[in-house]
CSV table of C-alpha atoms and ligand atoms in Angstrom, one decimal:
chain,number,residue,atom,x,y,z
A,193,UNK,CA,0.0,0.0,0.0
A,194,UNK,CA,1.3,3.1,-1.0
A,195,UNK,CA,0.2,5.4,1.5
A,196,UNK,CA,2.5,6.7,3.6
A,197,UNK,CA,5.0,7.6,-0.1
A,198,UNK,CA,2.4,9.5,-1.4
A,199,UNK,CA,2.9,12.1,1.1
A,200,UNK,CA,5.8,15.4,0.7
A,201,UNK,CA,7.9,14.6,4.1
A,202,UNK,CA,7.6,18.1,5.9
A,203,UNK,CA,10.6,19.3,6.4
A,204,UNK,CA,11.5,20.8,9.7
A,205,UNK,CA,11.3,24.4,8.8
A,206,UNK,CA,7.9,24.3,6.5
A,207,UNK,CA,4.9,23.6,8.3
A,208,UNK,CA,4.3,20.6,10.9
A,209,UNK,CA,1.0,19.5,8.5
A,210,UNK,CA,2.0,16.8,6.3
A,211,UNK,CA,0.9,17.5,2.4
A,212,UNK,CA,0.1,15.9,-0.8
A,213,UNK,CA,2.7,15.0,-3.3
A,214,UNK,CA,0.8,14.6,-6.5
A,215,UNK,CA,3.1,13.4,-8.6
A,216,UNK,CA,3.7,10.7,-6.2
A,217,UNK,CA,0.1,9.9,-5.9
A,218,UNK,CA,-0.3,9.8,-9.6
A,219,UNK,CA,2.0,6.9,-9.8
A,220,UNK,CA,-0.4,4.6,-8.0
A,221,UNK,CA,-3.0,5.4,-10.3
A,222,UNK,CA,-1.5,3.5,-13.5
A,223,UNK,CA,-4.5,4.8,-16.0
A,224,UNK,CA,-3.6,8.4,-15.4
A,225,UNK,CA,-0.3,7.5,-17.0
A,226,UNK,CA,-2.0,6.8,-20.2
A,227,UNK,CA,-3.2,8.9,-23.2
A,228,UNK,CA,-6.5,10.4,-24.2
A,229,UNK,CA,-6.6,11.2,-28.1
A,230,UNK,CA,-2.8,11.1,-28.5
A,231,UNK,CA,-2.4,13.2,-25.3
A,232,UNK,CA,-1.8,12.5,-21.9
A,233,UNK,CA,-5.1,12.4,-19.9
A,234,UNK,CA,-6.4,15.3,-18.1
A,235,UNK,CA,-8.7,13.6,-16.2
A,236,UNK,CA,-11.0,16.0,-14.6
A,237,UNK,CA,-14.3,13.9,-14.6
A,238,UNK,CA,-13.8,12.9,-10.7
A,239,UNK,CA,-17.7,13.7,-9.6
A,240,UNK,CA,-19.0,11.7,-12.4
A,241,UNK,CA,-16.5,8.6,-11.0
A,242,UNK,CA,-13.1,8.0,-9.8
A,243,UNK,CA,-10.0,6.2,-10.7
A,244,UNK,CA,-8.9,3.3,-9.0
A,245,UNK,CA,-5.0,2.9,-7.1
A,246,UNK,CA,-2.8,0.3,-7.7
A,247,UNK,CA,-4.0,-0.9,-3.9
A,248,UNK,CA,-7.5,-1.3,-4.9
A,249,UNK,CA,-6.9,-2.9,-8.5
A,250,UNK,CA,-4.9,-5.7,-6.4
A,251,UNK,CA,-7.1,-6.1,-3.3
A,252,UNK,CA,-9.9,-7.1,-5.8
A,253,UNK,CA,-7.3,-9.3,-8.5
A,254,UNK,CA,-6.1,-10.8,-5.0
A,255,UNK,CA,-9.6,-11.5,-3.5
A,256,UNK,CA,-10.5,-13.3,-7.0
A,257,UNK,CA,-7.2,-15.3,-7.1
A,258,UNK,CA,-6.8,-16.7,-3.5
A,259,UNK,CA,-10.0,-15.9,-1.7
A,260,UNK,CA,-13.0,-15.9,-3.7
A,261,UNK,CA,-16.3,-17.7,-2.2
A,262,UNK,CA,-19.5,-17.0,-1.1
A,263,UNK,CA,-19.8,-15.7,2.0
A,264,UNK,CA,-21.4,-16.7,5.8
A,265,UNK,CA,-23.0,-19.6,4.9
A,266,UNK,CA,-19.8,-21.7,4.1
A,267,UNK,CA,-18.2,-23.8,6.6
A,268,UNK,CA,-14.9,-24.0,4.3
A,269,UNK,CA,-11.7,-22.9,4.2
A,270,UNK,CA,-12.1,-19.9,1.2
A,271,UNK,CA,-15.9,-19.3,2.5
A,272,UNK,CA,-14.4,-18.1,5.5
A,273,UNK,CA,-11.6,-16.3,4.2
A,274,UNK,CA,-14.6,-14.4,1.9
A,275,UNK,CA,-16.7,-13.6,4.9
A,276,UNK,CA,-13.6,-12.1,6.8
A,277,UNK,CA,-12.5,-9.9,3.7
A,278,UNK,CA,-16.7,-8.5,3.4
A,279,UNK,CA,-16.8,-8.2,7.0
A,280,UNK,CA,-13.5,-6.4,8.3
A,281,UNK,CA,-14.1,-4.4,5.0
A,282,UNK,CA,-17.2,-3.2,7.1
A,283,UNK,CA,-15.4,-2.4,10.0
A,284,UNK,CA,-13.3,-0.4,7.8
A,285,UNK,CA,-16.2,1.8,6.8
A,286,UNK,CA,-17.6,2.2,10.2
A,287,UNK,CA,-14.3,3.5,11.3
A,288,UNK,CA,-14.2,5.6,8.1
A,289,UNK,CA,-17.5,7.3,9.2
A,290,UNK,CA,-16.9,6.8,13.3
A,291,UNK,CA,-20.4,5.3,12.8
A,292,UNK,CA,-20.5,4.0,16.5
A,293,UNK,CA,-21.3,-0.1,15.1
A,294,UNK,CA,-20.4,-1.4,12.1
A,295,UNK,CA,-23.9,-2.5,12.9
A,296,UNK,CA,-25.5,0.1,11.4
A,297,UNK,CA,-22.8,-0.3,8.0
A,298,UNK,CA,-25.3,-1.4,5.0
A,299,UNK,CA,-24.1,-2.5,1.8
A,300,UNK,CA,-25.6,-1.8,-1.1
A,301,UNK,CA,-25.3,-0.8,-4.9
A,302,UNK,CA,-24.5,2.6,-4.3
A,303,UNK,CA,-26.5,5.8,-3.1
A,304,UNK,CA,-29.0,5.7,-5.0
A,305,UNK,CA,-29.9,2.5,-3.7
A,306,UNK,CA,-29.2,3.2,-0.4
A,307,UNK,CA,-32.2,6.6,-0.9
A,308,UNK,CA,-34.6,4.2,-2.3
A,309,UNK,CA,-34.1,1.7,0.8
A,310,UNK,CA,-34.4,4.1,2.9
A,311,UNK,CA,-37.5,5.8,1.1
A,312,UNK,CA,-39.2,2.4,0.6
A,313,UNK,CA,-38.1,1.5,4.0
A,314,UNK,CA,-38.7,4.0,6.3
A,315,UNK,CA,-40.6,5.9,4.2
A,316,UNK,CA,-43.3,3.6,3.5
A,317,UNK,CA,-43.3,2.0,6.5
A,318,UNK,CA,-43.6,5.2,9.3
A,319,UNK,CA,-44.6,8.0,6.4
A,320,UNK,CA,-48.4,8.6,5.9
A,321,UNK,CA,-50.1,10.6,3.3
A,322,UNK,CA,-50.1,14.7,3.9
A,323,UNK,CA,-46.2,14.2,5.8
A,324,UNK,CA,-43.6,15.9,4.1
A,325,UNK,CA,-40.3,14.8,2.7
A,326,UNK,CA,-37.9,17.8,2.8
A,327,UNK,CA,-35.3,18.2,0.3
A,328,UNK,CA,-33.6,21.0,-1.3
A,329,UNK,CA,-33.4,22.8,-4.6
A,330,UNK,CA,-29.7,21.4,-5.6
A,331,UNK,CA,-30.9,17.5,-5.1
A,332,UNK,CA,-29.4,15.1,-7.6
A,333,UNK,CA,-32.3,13.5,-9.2
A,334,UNK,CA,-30.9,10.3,-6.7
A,335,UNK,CA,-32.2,12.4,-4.3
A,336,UNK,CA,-35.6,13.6,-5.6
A,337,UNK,CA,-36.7,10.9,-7.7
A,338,UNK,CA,-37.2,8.6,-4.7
A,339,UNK,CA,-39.0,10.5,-3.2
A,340,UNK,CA,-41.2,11.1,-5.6
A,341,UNK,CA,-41.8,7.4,-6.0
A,342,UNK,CA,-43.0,7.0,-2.3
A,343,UNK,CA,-44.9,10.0,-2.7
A,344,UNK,CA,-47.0,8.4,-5.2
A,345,UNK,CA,-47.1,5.1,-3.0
A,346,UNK,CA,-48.0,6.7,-0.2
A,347,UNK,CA,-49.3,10.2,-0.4
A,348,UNK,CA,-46.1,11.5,0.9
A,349,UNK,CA,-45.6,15.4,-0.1
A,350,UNK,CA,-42.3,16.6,-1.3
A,351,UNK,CA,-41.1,19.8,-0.3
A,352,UNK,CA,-38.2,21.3,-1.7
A,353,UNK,CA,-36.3,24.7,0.0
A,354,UNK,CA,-34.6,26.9,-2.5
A,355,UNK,CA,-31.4,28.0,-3.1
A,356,UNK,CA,-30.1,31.3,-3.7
A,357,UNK,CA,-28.0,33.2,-6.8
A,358,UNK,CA,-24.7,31.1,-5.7
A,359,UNK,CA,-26.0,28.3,-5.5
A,360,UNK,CA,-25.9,28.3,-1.1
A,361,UNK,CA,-29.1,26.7,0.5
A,362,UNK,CA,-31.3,29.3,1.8
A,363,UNK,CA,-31.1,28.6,5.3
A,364,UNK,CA,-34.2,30.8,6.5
A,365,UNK,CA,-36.2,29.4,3.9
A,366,UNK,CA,-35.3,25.7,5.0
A,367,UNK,CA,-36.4,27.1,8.5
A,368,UNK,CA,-39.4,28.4,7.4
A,369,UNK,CA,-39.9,24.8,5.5
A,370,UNK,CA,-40.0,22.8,8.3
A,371,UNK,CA,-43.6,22.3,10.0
A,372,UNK,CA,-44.9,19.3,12.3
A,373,UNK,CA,-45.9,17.6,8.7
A,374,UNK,CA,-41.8,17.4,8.2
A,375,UNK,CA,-41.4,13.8,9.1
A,376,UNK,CA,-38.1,13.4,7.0
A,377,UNK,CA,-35.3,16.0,5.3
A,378,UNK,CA,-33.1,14.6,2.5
A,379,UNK,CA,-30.1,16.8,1.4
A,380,UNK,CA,-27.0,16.2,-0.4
A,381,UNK,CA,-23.8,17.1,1.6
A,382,UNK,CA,-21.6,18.5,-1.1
A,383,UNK,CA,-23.2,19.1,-4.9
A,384,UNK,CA,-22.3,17.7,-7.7
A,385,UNK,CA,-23.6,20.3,-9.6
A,386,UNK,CA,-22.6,23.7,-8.2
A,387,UNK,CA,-19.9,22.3,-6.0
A,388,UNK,CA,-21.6,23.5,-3.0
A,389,UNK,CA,-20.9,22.3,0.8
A,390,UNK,CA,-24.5,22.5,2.8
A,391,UNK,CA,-24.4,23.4,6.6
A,392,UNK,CA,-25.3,19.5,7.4
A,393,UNK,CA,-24.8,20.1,11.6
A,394,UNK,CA,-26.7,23.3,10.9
A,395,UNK,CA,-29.3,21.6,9.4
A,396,UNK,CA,-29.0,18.3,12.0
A,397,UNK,CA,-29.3,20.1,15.1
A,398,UNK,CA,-32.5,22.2,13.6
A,399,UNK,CA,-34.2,19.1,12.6
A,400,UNK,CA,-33.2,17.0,15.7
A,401,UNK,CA,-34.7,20.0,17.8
A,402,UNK,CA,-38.3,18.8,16.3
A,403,UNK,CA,-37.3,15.4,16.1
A,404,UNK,CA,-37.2,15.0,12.0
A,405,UNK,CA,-34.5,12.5,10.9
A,406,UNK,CA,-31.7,13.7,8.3
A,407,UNK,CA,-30.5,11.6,5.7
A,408,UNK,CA,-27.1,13.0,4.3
A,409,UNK,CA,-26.7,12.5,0.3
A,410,UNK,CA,-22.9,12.1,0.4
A,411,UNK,CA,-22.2,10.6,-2.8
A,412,UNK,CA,-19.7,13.6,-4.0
A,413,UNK,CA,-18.6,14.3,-0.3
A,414,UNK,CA,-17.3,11.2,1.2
A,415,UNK,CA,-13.5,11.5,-0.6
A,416,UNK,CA,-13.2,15.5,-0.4
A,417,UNK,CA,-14.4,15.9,3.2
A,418,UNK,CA,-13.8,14.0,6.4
A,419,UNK,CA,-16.8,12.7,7.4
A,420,UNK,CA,-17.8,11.8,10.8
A,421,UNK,CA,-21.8,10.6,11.6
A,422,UNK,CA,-21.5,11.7,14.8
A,423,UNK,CA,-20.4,15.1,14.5
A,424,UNK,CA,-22.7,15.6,12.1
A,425,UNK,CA,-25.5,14.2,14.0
A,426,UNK,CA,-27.3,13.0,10.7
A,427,UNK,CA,-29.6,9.5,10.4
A,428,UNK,CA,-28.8,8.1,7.2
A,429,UNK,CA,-25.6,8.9,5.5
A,430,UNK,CA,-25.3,7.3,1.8
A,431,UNK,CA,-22.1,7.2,-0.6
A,432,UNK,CA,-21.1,5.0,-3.6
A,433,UNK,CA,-17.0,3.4,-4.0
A,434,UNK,CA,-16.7,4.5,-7.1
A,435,UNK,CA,-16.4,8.2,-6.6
A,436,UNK,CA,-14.1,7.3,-3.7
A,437,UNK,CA,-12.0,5.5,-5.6
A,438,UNK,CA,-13.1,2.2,-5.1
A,439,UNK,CA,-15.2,-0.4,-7.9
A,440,UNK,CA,-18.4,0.6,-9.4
A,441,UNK,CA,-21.6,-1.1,-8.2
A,442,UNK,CA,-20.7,-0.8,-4.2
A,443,UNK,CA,-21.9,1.5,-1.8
A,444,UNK,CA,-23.1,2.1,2.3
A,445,UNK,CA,-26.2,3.0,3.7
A,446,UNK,CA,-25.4,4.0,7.1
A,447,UNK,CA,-28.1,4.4,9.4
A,448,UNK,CA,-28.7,4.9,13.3
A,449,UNK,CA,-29.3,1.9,15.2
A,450,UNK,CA,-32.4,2.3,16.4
A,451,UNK,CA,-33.7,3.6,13.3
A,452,UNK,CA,-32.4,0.9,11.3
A,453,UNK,CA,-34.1,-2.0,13.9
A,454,UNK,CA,-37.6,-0.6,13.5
A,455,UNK,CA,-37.0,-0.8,9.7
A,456,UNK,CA,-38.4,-3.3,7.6
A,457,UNK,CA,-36.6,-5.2,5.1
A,458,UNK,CA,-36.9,-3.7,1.8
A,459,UNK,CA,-36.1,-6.9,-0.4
A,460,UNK,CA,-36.6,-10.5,0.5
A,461,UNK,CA,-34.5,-13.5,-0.4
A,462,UNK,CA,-31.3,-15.4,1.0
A,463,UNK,CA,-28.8,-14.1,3.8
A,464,UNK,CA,-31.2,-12.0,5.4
A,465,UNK,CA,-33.6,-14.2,7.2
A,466,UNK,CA,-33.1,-15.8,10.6
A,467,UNK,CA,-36.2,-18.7,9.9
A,468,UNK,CA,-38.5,-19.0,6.7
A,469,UNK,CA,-41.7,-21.6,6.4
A,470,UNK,CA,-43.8,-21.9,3.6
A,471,UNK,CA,-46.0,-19.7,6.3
A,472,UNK,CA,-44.0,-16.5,7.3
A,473,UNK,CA,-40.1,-15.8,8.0
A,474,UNK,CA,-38.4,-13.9,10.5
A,475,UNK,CA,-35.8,-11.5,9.7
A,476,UNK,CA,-31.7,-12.0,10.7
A,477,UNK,CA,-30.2,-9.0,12.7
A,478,UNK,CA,-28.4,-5.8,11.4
A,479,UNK,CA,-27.3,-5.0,8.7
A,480,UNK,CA,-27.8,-8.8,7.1
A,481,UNK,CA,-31.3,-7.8,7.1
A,482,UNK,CA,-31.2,-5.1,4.7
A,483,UNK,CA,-28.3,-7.6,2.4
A,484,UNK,CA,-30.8,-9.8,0.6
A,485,UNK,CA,-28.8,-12.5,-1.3
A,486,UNK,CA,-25.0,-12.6,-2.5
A,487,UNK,CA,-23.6,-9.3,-2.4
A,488,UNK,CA,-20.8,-7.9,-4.2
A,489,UNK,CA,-17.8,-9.2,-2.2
A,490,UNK,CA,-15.1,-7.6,-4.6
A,491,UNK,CA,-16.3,-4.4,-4.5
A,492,UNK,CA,-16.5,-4.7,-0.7
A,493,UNK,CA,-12.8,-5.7,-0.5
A,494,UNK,CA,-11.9,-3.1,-2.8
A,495,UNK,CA,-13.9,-0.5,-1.0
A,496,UNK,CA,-12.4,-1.8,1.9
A,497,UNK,CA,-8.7,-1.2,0.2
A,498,UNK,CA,-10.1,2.3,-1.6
A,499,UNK,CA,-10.9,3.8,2.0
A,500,UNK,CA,-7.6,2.0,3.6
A,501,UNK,CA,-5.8,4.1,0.9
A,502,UNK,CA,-7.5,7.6,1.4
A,503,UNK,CA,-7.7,7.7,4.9
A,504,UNK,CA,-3.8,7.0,4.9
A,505,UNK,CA,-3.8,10.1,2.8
A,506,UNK,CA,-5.6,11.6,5.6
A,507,UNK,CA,-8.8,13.7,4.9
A,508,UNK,CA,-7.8,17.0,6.3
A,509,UNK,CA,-5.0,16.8,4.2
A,510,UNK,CA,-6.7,15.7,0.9
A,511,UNK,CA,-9.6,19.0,1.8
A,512,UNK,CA,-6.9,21.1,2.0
A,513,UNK,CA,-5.1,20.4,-1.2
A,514,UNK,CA,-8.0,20.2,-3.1
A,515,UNK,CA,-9.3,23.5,-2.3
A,516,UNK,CA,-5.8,25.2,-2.8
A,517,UNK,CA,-6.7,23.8,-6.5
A,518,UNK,CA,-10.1,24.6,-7.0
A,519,UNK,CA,-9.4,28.3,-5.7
A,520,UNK,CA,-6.6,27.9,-8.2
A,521,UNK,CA,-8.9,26.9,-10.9
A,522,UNK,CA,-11.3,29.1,-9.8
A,523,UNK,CA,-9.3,32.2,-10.6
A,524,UNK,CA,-7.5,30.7,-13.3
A,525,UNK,CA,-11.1,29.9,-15.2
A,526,UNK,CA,-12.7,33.2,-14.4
A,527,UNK,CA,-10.2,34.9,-16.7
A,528,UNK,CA,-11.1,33.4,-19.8
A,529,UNK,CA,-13.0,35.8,-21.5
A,530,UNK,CA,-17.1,34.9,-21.6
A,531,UNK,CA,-17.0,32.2,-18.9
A,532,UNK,CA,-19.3,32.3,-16.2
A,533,UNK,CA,-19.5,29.9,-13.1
A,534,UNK,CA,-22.9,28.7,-12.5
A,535,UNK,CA,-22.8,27.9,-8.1
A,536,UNK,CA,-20.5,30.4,-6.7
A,537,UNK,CA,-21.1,29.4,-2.8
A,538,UNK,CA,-18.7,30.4,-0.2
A,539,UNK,CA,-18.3,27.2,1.3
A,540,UNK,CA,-17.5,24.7,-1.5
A,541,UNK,CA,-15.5,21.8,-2.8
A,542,UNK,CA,-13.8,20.4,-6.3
A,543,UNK,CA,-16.4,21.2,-8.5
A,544,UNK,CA,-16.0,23.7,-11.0
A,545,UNK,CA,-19.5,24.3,-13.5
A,546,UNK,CA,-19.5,26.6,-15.8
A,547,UNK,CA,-20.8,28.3,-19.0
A,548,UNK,CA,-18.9,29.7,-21.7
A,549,UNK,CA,-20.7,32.1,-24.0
A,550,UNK,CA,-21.8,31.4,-27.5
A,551,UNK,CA,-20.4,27.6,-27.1
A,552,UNK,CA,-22.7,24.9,-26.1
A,553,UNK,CA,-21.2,23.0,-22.9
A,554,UNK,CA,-21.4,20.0,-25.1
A,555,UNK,CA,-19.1,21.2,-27.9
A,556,UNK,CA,-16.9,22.6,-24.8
A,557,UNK,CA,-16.4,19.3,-23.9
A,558,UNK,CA,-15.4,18.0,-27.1
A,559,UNK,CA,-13.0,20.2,-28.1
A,560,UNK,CA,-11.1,19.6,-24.8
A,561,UNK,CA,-11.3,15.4,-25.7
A,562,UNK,CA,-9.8,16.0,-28.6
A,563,UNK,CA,-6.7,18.2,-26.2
A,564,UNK,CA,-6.6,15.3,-24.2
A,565,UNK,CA,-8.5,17.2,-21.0
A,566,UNK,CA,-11.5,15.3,-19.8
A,567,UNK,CA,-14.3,16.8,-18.4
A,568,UNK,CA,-18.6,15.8,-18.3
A,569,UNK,CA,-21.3,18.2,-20.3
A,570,UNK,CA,-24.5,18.3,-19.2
A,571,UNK,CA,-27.4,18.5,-16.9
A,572,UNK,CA,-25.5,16.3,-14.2
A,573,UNK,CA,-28.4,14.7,-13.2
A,574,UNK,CA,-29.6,17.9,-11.5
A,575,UNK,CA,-31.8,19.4,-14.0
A,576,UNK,CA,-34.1,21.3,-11.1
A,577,UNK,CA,-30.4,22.9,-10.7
A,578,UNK,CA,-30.3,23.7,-14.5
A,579,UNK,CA,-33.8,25.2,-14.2
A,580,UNK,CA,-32.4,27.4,-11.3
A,581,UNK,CA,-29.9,28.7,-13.2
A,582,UNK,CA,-31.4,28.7,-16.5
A,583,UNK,CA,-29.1,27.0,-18.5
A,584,UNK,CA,-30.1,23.6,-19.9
A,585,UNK,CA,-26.3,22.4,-18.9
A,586,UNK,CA,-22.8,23.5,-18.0
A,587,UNK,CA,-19.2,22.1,-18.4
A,588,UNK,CA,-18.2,20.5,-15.2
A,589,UNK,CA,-14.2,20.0,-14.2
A,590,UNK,CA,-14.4,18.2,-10.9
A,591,UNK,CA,-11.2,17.8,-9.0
A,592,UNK,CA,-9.4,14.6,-7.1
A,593,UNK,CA,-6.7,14.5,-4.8
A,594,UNK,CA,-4.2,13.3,-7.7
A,595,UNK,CA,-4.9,16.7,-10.1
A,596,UNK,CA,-2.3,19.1,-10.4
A,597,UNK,CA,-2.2,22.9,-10.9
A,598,UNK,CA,-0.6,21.8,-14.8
A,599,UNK,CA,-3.6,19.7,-15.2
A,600,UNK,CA,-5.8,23.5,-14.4
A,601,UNK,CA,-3.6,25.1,-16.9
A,602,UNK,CA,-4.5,22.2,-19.7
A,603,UNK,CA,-8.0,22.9,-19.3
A,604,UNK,CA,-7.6,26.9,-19.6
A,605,UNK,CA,-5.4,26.3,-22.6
A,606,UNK,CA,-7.9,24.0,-23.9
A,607,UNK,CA,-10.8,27.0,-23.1
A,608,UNK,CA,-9.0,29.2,-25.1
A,609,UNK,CA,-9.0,26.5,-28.3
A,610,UNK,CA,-12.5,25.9,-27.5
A,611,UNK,CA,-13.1,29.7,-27.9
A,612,UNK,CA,-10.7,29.9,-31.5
A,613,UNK,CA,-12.9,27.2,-32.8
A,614,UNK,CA,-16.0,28.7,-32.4
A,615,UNK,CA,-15.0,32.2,-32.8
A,616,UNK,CA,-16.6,32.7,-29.6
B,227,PLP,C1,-24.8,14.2,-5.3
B,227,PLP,C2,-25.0,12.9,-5.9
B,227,PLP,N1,-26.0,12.1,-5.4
B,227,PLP,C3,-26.2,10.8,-5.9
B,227,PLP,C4,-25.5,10.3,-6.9
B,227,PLP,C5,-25.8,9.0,-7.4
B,227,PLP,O1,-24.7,8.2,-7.2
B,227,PLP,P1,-24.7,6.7,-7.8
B,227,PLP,O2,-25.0,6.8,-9.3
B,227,PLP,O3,-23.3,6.2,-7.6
B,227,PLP,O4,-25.7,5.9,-7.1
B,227,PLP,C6,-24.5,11.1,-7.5
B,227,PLP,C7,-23.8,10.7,-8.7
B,227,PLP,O5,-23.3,11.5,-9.5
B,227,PLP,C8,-24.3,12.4,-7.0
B,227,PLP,O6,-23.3,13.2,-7.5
């Protein structure tokens, strides 16, 4: 594992904080080595997914060469090497999230799994019709869609507090959104669209002062921003390994004790029973209750490895360098003549969206593939976001811990080709 090289020794006279070493990081990541369109990638598509360390790539090639089986029910040898990989893997994200149990660690697909288990969960067991579902105006449509499912299941009503011109939640709205129909508030932690960092404690401590549970959408935040349930003080907290540089198709639920007991299960089948007749069935214990049939024990173990090798980084540390770059890119950006950032909030993280005059973000985008510098066009899956805004898309350059300030510099280069093209 190479954590502890990726990091710049301090030296005695700079300061006692350790920092990030890109170039050292970016050898661990053997695709960023290669070549996009005869150049050498500029990959600054990190919101959208992320890519995977040397540590990961071999915890999963290991697991499927010496240790693959299926898991709890075996009494053999490789069964039980299996269920100790899945289940130290979940220790590993309890620890990750201080979660008090690794009880209350659900795996699942990703986050938008984990919202619809808890809407179809919780939501249809303990919501009745005329209760409101909180969200706010910069949901991804993870984060609305759900909710609008139960809402026609159930009678639910979805309310949804606005932002403002930066793209910052509007706090005394929110406020002023809550009533004693508030019987759940959904909200992403960090947005994928605008970049945005919401006042989750803020928003915790109001809602557990009338006794609303929080679920935290942290799909974009959980590999820029230490994260820590408990400080937070939210319910349900969601994120997906792929945009924290582990495999695609894993992801937690994590959910308060208590909450998740009086839960029911939300799919039925093997692994998650304790007895079943032809009659009824009782249900096994957390989390296995909420883990119908075989999971995916690769990406388990290679979430496992993906958050053994970020929080060796250290998550202070990664925050820090990543918002030296995006104020970097920020400023850097701003100056190319007819750009205009759409989510300009004071408190926000690696995402950059913008517009560029005359030049549809889509043809943005391809002009910069063709320089090699990767970034996603479109509505992000946030088109309530677009509405806001009125565009019907931006350019997006999200930022990782392994992007450099030459990387920023590629993309402004590649803005200024996108602008000679289309004479804009
Ligand atoms: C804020 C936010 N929420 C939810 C999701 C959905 O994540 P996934 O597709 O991994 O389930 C995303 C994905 O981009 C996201 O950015």
């Amino acid at each position: 594992m190479g954590l502890t090289s990726s990091f710049a020794p301090p030296t005695a006279a700079a300061a006692q904080e350790p920092t990030i070493d890109p170039a050292r990081i970016r050898d661990e990541f053997p695709i960023l080595a290669t070549h996009g369109n005869g150049r050498p990638l500029v990959y600054l598509d990190n919101a959208a997914t992320t890519q995977k360390p040397r540590a990961v790539i071999d915890a999963v090639t290991r697991y499927y060469t010496s240790e693959n089986a299926n898991i709890h029910r075996g009494v053999h040898y490789l069964s039980q090497l299996a269920t100790e990989a899945y289940e130290t893997a979940r220790q590993k994200v309890a620890r990750f999230l201080n979660a008090p149990s690794s009880r209350e660690v659900v795996f699942v697909r990703g986050t938008t799994e984990g919202i619809n288990l808890v809407a179809q969960s919780y939501g249809r067991t303990f919501l009745r019709a005329g209760d409101e579902v909180l969200i706010t105006g910069m949901e991804h449509h993870s984060n609305i869609v759900p909710w609008q499912l139960l809402a026609a299941q159930t009678g639910v009503v979805l309310r949804v507090a606005p932002i403002d011109d930066r793209g910052e939640l509007d706090f005394a709205a929110f406020e002023r959104s809550l009533s004693e129909r508030t019987k759940l508030i959904a909200v992403v932690h960090l947005s994928n669209a605008l970049g945005t960092i919401n006042p989750i404690r803020r928003i915790c401590e109001t809602a557990r002062a009338r006794g609303i549970p929080v679920l935290v959408d942290g799909a974009q935040s959980a590999s820029h921003l230490r994260v820590d349930v408990r400080e937070l003080g939210c319910d349900f907290f969601v994120f997906s390994g792929h945009k924290l540089f582990g495999p695609t198709g894993i992801g937690v639920l994590y959910g308060r004790e208590a909450l998740l007991e009086r839960m029911p299960p939300w799919q039925g089948g093997g692994d998650m029973i304790s007895s079943v007749t032809f009659a009824e069935s009782s249900w096994a214990g957390l989390p296995a209750k909420f883990e119908a049939g075989t999971p995916h024990i690769a990406g388990v173990v290679g979430l496992g490895a993906a958050i053994d090798w970020l929080s060796g980084l250290g998550l202070d540390v990664v925050s820090a360098h990543e918002a030296a770059l995006l104020d970097h890119a920020v400023a850097e950006v701003s100056q190319v003549p007819g750009v205009r950032l759409v989510g300009t909030a004071r408190e926000r993280a690696s995402i950059l969206s913008f517009a560029l005059e005359g030049v549809h973000p889509h043809d943005v985008g391809q002009v910069l593939d063709a320089e090699g510098v990767a970034i996603r066009a479109g509505h992000h899956c946030a088109q309530p976001v677009m509405a806001r805004f009125g565009v019907a898309a931006t350019a997006r350059a999200s930022f990782a811990v392994y992007n450099t300030r030459d990387e920023v510099g590629a993309l402004v280069r590649g803005l200024h080709r996108v602008r000679q093209v289309f004479g804009a």
